XYZ file of C-alpha atoms in Angstrom:
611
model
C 7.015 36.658 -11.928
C 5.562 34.106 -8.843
C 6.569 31.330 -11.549
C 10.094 32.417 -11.987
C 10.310 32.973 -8.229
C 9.555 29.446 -7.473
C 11.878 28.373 -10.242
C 14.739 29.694 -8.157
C 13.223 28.488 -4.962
C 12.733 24.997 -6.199
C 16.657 25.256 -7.921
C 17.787 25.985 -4.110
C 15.662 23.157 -2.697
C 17.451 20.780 -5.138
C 20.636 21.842 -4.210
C 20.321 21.219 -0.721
C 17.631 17.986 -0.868
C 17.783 15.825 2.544
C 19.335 12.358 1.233
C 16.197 11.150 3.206
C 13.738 12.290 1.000
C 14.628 9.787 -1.858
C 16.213 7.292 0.004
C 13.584 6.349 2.167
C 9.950 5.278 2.190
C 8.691 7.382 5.697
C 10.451 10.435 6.637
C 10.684 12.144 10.097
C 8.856 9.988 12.166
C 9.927 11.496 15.136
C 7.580 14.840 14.271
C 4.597 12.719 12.683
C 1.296 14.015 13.467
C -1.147 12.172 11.320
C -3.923 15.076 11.280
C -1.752 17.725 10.366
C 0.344 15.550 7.313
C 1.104 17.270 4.595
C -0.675 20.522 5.682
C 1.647 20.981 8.426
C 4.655 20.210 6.231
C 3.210 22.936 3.586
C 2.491 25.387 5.487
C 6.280 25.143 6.892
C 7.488 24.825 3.434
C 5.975 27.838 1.708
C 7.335 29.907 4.884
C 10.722 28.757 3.702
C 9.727 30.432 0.254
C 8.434 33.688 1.452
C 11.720 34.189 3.430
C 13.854 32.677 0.418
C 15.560 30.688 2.652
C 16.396 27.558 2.244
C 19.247 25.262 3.033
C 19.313 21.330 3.891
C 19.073 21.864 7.257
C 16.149 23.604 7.341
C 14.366 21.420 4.870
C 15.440 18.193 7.062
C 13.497 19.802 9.997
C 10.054 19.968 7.965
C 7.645 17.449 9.562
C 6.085 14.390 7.959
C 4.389 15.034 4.424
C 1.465 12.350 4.052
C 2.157 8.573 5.069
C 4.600 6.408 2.965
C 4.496 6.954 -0.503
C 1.015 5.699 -1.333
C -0.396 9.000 0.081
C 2.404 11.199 -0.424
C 5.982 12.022 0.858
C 8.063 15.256 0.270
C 9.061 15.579 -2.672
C 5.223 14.400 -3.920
C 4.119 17.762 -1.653
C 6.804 19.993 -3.427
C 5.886 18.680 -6.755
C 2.340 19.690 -6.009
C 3.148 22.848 -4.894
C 5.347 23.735 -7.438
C 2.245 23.314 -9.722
C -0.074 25.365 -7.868
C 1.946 27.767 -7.034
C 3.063 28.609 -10.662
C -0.537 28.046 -11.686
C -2.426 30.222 -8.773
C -3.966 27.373 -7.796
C -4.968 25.930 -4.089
C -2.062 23.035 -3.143
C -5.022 20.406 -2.265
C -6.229 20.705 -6.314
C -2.906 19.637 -7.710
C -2.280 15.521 -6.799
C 0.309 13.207 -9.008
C 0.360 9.524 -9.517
C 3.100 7.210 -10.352
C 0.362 6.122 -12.808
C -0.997 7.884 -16.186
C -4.311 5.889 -16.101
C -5.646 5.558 -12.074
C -6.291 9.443 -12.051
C -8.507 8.815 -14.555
C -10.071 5.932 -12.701
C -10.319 7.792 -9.855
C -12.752 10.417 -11.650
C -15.141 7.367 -12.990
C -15.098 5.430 -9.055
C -16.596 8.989 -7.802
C -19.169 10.144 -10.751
C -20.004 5.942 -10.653
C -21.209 6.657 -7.555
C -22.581 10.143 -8.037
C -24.484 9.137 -11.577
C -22.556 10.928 -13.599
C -21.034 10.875 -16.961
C -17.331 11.460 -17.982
C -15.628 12.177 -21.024
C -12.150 12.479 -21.648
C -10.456 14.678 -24.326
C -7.085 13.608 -25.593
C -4.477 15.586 -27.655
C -2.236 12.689 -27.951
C -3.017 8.845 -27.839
C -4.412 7.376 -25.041
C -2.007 5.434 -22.623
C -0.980 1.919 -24.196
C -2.743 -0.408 -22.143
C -5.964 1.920 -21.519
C -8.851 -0.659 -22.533
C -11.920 1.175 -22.774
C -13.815 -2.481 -23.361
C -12.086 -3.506 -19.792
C -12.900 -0.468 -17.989
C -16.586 -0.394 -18.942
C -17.540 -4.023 -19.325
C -15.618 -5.869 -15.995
C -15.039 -1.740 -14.203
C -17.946 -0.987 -15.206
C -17.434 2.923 -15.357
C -19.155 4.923 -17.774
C -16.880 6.903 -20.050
C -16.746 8.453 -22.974
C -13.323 9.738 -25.176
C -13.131 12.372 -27.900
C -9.622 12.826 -29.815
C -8.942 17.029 -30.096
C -5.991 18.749 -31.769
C -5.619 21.115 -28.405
C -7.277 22.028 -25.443
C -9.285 24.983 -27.085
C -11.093 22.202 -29.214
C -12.847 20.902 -25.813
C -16.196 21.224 -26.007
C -19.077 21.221 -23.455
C -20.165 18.229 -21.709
C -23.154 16.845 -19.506
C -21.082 15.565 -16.980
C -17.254 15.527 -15.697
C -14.942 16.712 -18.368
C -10.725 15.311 -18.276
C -8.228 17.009 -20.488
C -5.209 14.341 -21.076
C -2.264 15.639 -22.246
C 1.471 15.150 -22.699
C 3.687 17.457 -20.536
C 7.487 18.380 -20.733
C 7.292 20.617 -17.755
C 5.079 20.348 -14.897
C 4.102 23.445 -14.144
C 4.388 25.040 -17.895
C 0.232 24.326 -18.179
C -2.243 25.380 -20.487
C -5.568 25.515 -17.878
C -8.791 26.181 -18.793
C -11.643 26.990 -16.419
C -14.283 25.327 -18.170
C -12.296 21.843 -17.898
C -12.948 20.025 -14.536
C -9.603 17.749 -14.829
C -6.947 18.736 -16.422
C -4.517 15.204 -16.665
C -0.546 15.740 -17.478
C 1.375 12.597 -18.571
C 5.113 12.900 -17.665
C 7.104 10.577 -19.639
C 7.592 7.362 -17.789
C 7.721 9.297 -14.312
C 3.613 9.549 -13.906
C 1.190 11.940 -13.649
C -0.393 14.924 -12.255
C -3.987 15.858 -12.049
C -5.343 19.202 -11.540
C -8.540 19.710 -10.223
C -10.818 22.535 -11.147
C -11.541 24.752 -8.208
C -15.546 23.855 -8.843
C -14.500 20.217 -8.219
C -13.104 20.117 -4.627
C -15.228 17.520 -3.360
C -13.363 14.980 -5.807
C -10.189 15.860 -3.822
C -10.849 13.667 -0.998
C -11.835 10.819 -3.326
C -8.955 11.075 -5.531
C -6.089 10.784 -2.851
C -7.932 7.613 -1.521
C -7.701 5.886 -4.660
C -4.351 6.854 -5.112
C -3.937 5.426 -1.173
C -5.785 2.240 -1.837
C -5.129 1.471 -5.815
C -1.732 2.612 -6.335
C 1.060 5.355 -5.375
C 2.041 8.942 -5.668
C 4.408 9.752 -8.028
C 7.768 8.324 -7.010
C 10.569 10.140 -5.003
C 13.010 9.806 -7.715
C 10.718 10.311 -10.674
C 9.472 13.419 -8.636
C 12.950 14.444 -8.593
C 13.157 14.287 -12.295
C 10.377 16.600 -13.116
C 11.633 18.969 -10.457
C 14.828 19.315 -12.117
C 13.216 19.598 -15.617
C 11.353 22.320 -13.951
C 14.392 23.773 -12.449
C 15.951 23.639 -16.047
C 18.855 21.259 -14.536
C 20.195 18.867 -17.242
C 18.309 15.706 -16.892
C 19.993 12.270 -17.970
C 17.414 10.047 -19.329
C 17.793 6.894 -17.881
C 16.731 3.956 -19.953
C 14.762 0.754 -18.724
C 17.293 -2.013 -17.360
C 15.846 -5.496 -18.379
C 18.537 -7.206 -16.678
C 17.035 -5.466 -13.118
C 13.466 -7.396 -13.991
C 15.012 -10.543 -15.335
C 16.987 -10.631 -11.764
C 14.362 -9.695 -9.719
C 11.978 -12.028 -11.229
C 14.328 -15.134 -11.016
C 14.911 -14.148 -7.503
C 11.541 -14.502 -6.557
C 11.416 -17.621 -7.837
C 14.021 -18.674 -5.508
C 12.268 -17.031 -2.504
C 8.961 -18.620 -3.439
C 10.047 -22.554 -4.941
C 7.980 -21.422 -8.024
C 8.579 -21.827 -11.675
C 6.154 -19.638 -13.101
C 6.662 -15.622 -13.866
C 5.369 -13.057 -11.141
C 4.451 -9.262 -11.587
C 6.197 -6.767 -9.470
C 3.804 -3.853 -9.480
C 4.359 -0.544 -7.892
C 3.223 -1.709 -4.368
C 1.705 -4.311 -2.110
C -1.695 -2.434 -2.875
C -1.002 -2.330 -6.760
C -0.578 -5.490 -7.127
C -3.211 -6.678 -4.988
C -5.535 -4.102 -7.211
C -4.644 -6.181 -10.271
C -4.977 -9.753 -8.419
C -8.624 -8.579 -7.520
C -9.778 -6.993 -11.037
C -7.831 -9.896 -13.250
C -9.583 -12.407 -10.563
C -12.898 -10.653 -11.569
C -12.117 -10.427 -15.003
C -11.542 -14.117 -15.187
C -14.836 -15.501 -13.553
C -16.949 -13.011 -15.537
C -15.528 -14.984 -18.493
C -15.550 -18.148 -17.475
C -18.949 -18.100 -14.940
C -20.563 -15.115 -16.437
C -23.911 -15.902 -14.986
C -22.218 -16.524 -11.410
C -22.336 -14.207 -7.995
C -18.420 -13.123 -7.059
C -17.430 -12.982 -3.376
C -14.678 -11.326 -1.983
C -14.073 -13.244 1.249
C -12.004 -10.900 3.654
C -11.093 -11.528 7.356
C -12.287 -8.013 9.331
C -9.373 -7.131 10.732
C -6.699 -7.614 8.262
C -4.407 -5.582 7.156
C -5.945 -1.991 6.748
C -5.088 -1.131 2.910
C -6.341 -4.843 1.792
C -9.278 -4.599 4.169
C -10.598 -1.259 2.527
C -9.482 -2.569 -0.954
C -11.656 -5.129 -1.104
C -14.831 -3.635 0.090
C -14.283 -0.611 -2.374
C -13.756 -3.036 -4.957
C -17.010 -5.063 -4.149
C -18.577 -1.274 -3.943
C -18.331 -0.731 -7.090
C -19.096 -3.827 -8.652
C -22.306 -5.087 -9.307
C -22.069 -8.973 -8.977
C -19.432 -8.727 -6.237
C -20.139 -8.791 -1.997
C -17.727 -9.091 0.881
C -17.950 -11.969 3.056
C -16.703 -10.911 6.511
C -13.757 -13.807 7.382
C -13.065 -14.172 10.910
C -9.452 -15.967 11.578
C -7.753 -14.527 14.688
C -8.184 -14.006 18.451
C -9.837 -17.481 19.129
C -11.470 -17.865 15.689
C -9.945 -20.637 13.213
C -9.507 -19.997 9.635
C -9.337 -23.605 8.852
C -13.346 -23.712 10.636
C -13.823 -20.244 9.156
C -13.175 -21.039 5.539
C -15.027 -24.660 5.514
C -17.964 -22.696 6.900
C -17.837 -20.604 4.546
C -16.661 -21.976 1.137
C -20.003 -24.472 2.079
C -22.037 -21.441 2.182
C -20.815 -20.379 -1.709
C -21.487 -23.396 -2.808
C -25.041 -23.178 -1.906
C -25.173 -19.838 -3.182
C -22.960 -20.946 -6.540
C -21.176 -18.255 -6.153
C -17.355 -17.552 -7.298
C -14.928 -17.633 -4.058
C -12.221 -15.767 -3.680
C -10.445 -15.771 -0.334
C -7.646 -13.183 1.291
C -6.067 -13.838 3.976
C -2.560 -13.281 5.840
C -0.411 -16.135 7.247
C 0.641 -15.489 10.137
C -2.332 -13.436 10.725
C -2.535 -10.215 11.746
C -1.875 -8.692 14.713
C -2.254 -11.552 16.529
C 0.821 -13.680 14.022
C -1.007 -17.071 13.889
C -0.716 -20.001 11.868
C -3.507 -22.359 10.933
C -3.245 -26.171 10.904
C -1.718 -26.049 7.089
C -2.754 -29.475 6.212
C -6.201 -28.798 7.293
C -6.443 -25.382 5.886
C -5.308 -27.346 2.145
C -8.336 -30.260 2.893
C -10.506 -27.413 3.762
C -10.021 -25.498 0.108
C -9.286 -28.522 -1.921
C -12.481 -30.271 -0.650
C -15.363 -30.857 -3.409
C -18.374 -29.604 -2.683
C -21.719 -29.107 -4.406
C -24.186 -27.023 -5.577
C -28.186 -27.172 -5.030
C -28.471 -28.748 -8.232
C -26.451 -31.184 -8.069
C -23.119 -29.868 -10.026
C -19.636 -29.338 -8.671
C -19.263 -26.249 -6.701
C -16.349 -23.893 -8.247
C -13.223 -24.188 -6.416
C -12.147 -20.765 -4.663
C -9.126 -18.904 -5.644
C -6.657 -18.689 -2.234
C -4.890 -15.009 -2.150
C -2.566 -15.519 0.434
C -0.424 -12.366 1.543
C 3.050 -13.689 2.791
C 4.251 -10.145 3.455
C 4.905 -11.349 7.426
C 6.821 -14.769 6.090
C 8.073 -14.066 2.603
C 10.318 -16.983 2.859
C 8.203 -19.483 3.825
C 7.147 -21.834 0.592
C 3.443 -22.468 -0.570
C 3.147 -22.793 -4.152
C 5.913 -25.028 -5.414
C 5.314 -28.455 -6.968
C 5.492 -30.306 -3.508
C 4.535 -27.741 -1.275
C 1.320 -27.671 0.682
C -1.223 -25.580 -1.552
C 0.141 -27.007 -4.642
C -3.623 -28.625 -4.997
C -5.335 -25.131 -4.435
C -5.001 -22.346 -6.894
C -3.217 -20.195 -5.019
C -1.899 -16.775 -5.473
C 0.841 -15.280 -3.072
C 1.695 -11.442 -2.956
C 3.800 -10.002 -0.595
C 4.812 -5.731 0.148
C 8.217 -4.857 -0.928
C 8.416 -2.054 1.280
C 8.736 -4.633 3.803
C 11.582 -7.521 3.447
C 12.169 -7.106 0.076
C 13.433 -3.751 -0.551
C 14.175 -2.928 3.435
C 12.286 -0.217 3.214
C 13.776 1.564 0.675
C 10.878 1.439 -1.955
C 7.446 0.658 -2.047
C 7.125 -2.163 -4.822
C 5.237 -5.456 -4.638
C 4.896 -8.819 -6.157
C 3.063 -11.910 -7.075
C 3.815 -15.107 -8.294
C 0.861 -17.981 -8.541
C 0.873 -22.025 -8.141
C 1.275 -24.085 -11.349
C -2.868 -24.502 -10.850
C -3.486 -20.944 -10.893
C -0.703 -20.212 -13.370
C -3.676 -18.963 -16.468
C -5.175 -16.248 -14.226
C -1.456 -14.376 -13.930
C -2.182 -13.234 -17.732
C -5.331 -11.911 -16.451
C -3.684 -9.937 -13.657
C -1.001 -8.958 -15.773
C -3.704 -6.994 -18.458
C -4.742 -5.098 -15.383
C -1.690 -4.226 -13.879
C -0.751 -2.497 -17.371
C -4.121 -1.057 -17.507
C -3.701 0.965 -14.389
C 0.319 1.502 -14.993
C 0.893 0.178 -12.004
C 4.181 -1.951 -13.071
C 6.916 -1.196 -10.608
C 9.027 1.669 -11.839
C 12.791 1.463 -13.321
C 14.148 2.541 -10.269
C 12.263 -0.099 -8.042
C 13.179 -2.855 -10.074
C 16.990 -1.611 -9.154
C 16.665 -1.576 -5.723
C 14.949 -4.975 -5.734
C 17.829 -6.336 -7.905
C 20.075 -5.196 -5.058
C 18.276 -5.891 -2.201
C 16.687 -9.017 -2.315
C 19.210 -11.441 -2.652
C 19.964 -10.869 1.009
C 16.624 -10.791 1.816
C 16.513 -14.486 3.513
C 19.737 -13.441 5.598
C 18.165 -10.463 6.706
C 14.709 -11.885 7.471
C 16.504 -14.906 10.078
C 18.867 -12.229 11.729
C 15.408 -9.893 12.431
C 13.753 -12.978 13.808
C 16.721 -14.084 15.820
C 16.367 -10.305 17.443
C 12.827 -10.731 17.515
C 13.022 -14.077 19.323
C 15.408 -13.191 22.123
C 13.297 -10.141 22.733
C 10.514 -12.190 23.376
C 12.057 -14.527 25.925
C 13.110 -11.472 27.355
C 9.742 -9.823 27.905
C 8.341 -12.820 28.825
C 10.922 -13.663 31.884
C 10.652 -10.310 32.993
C 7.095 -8.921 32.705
C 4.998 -12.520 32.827
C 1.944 -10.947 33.160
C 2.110 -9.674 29.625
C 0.548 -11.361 26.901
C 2.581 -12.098 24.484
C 1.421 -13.312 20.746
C 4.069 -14.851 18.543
C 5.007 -18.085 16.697
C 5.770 -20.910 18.753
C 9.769 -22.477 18.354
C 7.718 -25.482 16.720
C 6.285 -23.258 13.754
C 9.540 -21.495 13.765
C 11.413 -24.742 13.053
C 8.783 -25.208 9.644
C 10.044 -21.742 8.904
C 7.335 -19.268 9.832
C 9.722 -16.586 11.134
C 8.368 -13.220 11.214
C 9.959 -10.204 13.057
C 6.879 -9.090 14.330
C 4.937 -9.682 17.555
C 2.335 -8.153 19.620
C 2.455 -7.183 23.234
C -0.861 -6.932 25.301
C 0.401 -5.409 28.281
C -1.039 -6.203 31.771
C -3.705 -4.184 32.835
C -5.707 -3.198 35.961
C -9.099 -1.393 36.909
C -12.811 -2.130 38.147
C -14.407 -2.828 34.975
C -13.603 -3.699 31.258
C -13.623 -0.086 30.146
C -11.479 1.308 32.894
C -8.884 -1.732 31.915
C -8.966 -1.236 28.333
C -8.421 2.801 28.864
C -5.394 1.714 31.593
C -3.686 -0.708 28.945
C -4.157 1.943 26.096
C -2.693 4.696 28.191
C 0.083 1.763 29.183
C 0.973 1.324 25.687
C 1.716 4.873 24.710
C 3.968 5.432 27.757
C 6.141 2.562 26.523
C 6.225 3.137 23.096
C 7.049 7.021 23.720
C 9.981 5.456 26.263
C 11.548 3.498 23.612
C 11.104 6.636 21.046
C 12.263 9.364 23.661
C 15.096 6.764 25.007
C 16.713 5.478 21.881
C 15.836 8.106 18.589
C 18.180 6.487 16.423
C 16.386 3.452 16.224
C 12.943 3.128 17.613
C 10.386 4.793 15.501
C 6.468 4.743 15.674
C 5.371 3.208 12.596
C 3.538 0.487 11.300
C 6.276 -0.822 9.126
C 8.556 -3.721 9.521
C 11.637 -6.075 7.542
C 13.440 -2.652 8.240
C 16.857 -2.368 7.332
C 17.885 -1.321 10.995
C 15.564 -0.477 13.820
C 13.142 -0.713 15.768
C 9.415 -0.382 14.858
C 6.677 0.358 17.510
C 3.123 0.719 16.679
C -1.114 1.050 18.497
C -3.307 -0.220 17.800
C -1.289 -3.226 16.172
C -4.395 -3.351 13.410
C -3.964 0.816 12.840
C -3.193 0.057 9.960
C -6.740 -0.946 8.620
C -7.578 3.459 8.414
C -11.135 2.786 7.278
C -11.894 -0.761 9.305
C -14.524 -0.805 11.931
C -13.211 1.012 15.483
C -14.392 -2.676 17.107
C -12.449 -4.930 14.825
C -8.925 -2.811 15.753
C -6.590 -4.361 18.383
C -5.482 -1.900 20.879
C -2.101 -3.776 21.578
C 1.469 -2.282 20.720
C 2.827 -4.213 17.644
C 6.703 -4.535 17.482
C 8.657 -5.167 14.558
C 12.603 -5.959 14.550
C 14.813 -5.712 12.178
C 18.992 -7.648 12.141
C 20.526 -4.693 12.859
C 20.056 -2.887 16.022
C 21.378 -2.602 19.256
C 19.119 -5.043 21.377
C 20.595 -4.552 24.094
C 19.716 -1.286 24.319
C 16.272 -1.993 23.845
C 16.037 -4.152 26.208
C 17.696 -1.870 29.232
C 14.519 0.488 27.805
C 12.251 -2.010 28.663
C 13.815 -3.070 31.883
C 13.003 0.819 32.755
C 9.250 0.802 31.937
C 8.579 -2.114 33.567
C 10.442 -0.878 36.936
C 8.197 2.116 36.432
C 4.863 0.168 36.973
């Protein structure tokens, strides 16, 4: 009876789906409140199904359901609840993956940790690219498989037992109680993994992988399982090879490269398979060799937590902390460094953003390529090995690197960018990579662990790539053009403001990002009452801009929007899990080309008159 009821429920919600909830990446960030995501949204929702009501207004009103699409998004929540719903089951225990192989993953990362033993029974075959060689030997997780005709051939086990199977229908599940995982494969749309209500404490540490390694199950694959569930006729779309073949070529144009790159299914996926191929490959080739993951603090939030939980896991692998911004040089940091692994022999392999984040700096590029081209050597006497340069060019996607004649040609270099950003305008989450001719053999590495987590970009992202980055370049000088004359603007009429953004001269080499930080001026008798003033100062303006101009000014951490306004604090919120005293408590602004400057700038006028 409950699951017909939410049959029909569901059928309504499909009829009268908010355009928003495919379309876009964030939704409602007017009515975000971070501690309440998802829950809040929920709790809203299943009122709508004990009243049976349901039309598209109502359902555009629902708050914010998780944070992008890593974490989750709406129709990721109503997939979920669907599940548990028709299953009697809690709405936490029920999370899906754009992936069939990370859930699985996720499982090993927490009994890793915990000591504990998994096995996983399969009905069907095991995903195609599922190594079990790979995941013990360079994973190193500890996991055991068992092929069974069905799931009432599951036996006991010592440890944490998965059920894989192949689903039709979401929520048509055979569950048993004595399983602690219970793993549906849908098709080419994901997966969904049910948690046994003895398990809860895995929760937690499933959604962070799922955060940090990859994505939730797409908006429109979501859609496609809720209309199979729904019983709508469902046309099966087939894969478009002419989407990759144009999306790759195109970032070969962006990038001045002539080797392949790997569009994954976002900035984090790919960056997942960088590190683990990277790993991969010096385990091969310098088995006997300590790896270091050398990170700069206060970095991007989703690579700075990557990496340590990567290094976490592994035995041979440590962080290196990397300072580069707010009066520290990289070009110092990394010789100081990258002497320090060669006396330690160790493999070195370096992330960092350019410009930097928040505080959009560029090093001395020639120095930065003698710095990591220099030969150095070991104790003994032999050539140090040379690092491996991961460069994120999400802020400058345009700017060129790796070609033949460009200035890391010398240094193996691999550049990844976030697709949310520039690339796809927002509209999808999918990232890419593309290496140097030098560093060209380690993108087959990166490739065989891309596949193994299913992490490729989806059907459906390679179309909106195909579409939207050709006019990527246009769009990236108009936001910086906005950017710019916002800028001047601030700084003729608030002075006092401190202002951090690329200089006309770096512009003119073509470092031009849409993104600066303001650190407002400040006042009080001592550091913490100025700090709390400037804080305080920075939500009043950002609320201005939101309250003052709804249409376009958002609070969110995104940017290379395809209209807008983005406002965000602390500029490095981003990092989630990084140390409270390596975030940057200025507002961070991004621009996009279209958006009515003006406007924002008769906003500003207002705060400032309100000092």
């Amino acid at each position: 009876m409950v699951r017909k009821e939410v049959k029909n429920f569901i059928e309504g919600v499909l009829d009268n789906l908010p355009e928003d909830w495919v379309r876009l990446t964030t939704h409602r960030l007017d009515i975000y409140n971070e501690e309440l995501a998802k829950t809040e949204f929920l709790e809203q929702f299943d009122s709508l199904f004990k009243t049976s009501k349901v039309s598209q207004e109502l359902l555009s009103k629902l708050p914010t359901a998780f944070d992008y699409i890593r974490l989750g998004h709406p129709l990721s929540c109503v997939l979920e609840w669907a599940i548990a719903k028709s299953n009697n089951l809690p709405s936490d225990n029920v999370i899906s993956f754009s992936s069939s192989t990370v859930p699985i993953l996720a499982i090993l990362r927490k009994n890793q940790f915990e000591k504990k033993r998994t096995k996983v029974f399969h009905s069907n075959a095991l995903p195609k690219h599922f190594d079990l060689e790979v995941v013990k030997r360079v994973y190193e997780y500890d996991l055991e498989v068992e092929h069974v005709q069905n799931i009432s051939d599951v036996t006991s086990f010592d440890g944490s037992s998965i059920y894989l199977s192949d689903s039709s229908d979401a929520t048509n599940l055979t569950l048993d109680s004595s399983i602690d995982f219970h793993i549906s494969i849908h098709n080419q749309a994901g997966s969904v993994i049910i948690v046994n209500r003895e398990n809860t404490d895995y929760i937690s540490e499933i959604q962070h992988v799922r955060r940090r390694e990859t994505i939730a199950m797409t908006p429109a694959n979501c859609l496609n399982v809720l209309e199979t569930f729904a019983g709508k006729d469902i046309i099966s779309s087939t894969s478009n090879k002419d989407q990759k073949v144009s999306v790759l070529e195109t970032i070969k144009s962006i990038t001045g490269t002539n080797t392949n790159g790997l569009v994954a299914s976002s900035g984090l996926s790919i960056q997942y398979a960088i590190l683990m191929g990277l790993v991969h490959d010096a385990r091969v080739n310098h088995p006997d060799k300590e790896i270091r993951i050398i990170v700069p603090p206060n970095c991007y939030g989703g690579t700075n937590d990557q990496a340590r939980r990567v290094a976490a896991c592994l035995s041979e692998v440590e962080i290196v902390d990397f300072p580069v911004d707010a009066g520290n040089d990289m070009v110092q940091s990394i010789d100081m460094i990258l002497n320090d692994m060669a006396q330690e022999d160790a493999v070195p392999l370096i992330i960092a953003e350019i410009p930097t984040n928040p505080r959009v700096e560029v090093p001395d590029l020639e120095k930065l390529r003698e710095a990591l081209s220099k030969s150095r050597s070991t104790p003994n006497g032999s050539t140090a090995i040379d690092p491996v340069f991961i460069l994120d060019q999400t802020f400058c996607p345009n700017v060129h690197f790796l070609g033949a004649n460009d200035i890391l040609a010398s240094v193996r270099t691999i550049s990844f960018a976030s697709g949310s950003k520039f690339p796809s305008g927002g509209l999808c989450t999918a990232g890419y990579c593309v290496a140097n001719e030098r560093a060209e053999n380690l993108i087959n590495r990166i490739e065989q662990h891309l596949l193994l987590c299913d992490n490729e970009a989806t059907d459906f992202q390679y179309d909106i790539l195909a579409r939207q980055m050709p006019s990527m370049i246009q769009r990236i000088a108009g936001a910086y053009q906005n950017t710019r004359s916002f800028v001047k603007f601030i700084e003729e009429y608030l002075p006092d403001a401190k202002i951090n953004f690329v200089s006309e001269e770096l512009a003119d080499q073509g470092f031009t990002p849409s993104v600066f930080s303001l650190d407002l001026p400040t006042k009080g008798n001592s550091p913490d009452e100025r700090e709390a003033y400037k804080r305080e100062l920075n939500l009043k303006l950002i609320n201005l801009m939101i309250s003052e101009i709804p249409e376009e000014s958002k609070y969110c951490v995104s940017y290379g929007q395809l209209k807008g306004c983005y406002w965000t604090v602390p500029a490095t919120s981003t990092q989630g899990t990084t140390k409270e005293g390596d975030k940057d408590y200025i507002a961070r602004v991004a621009l996009s080309a279209n958006m009515d400057l003006e406007k924002h700038k008769n906003v500003f006028t207002q705060f400032v008159e309100s000092l």
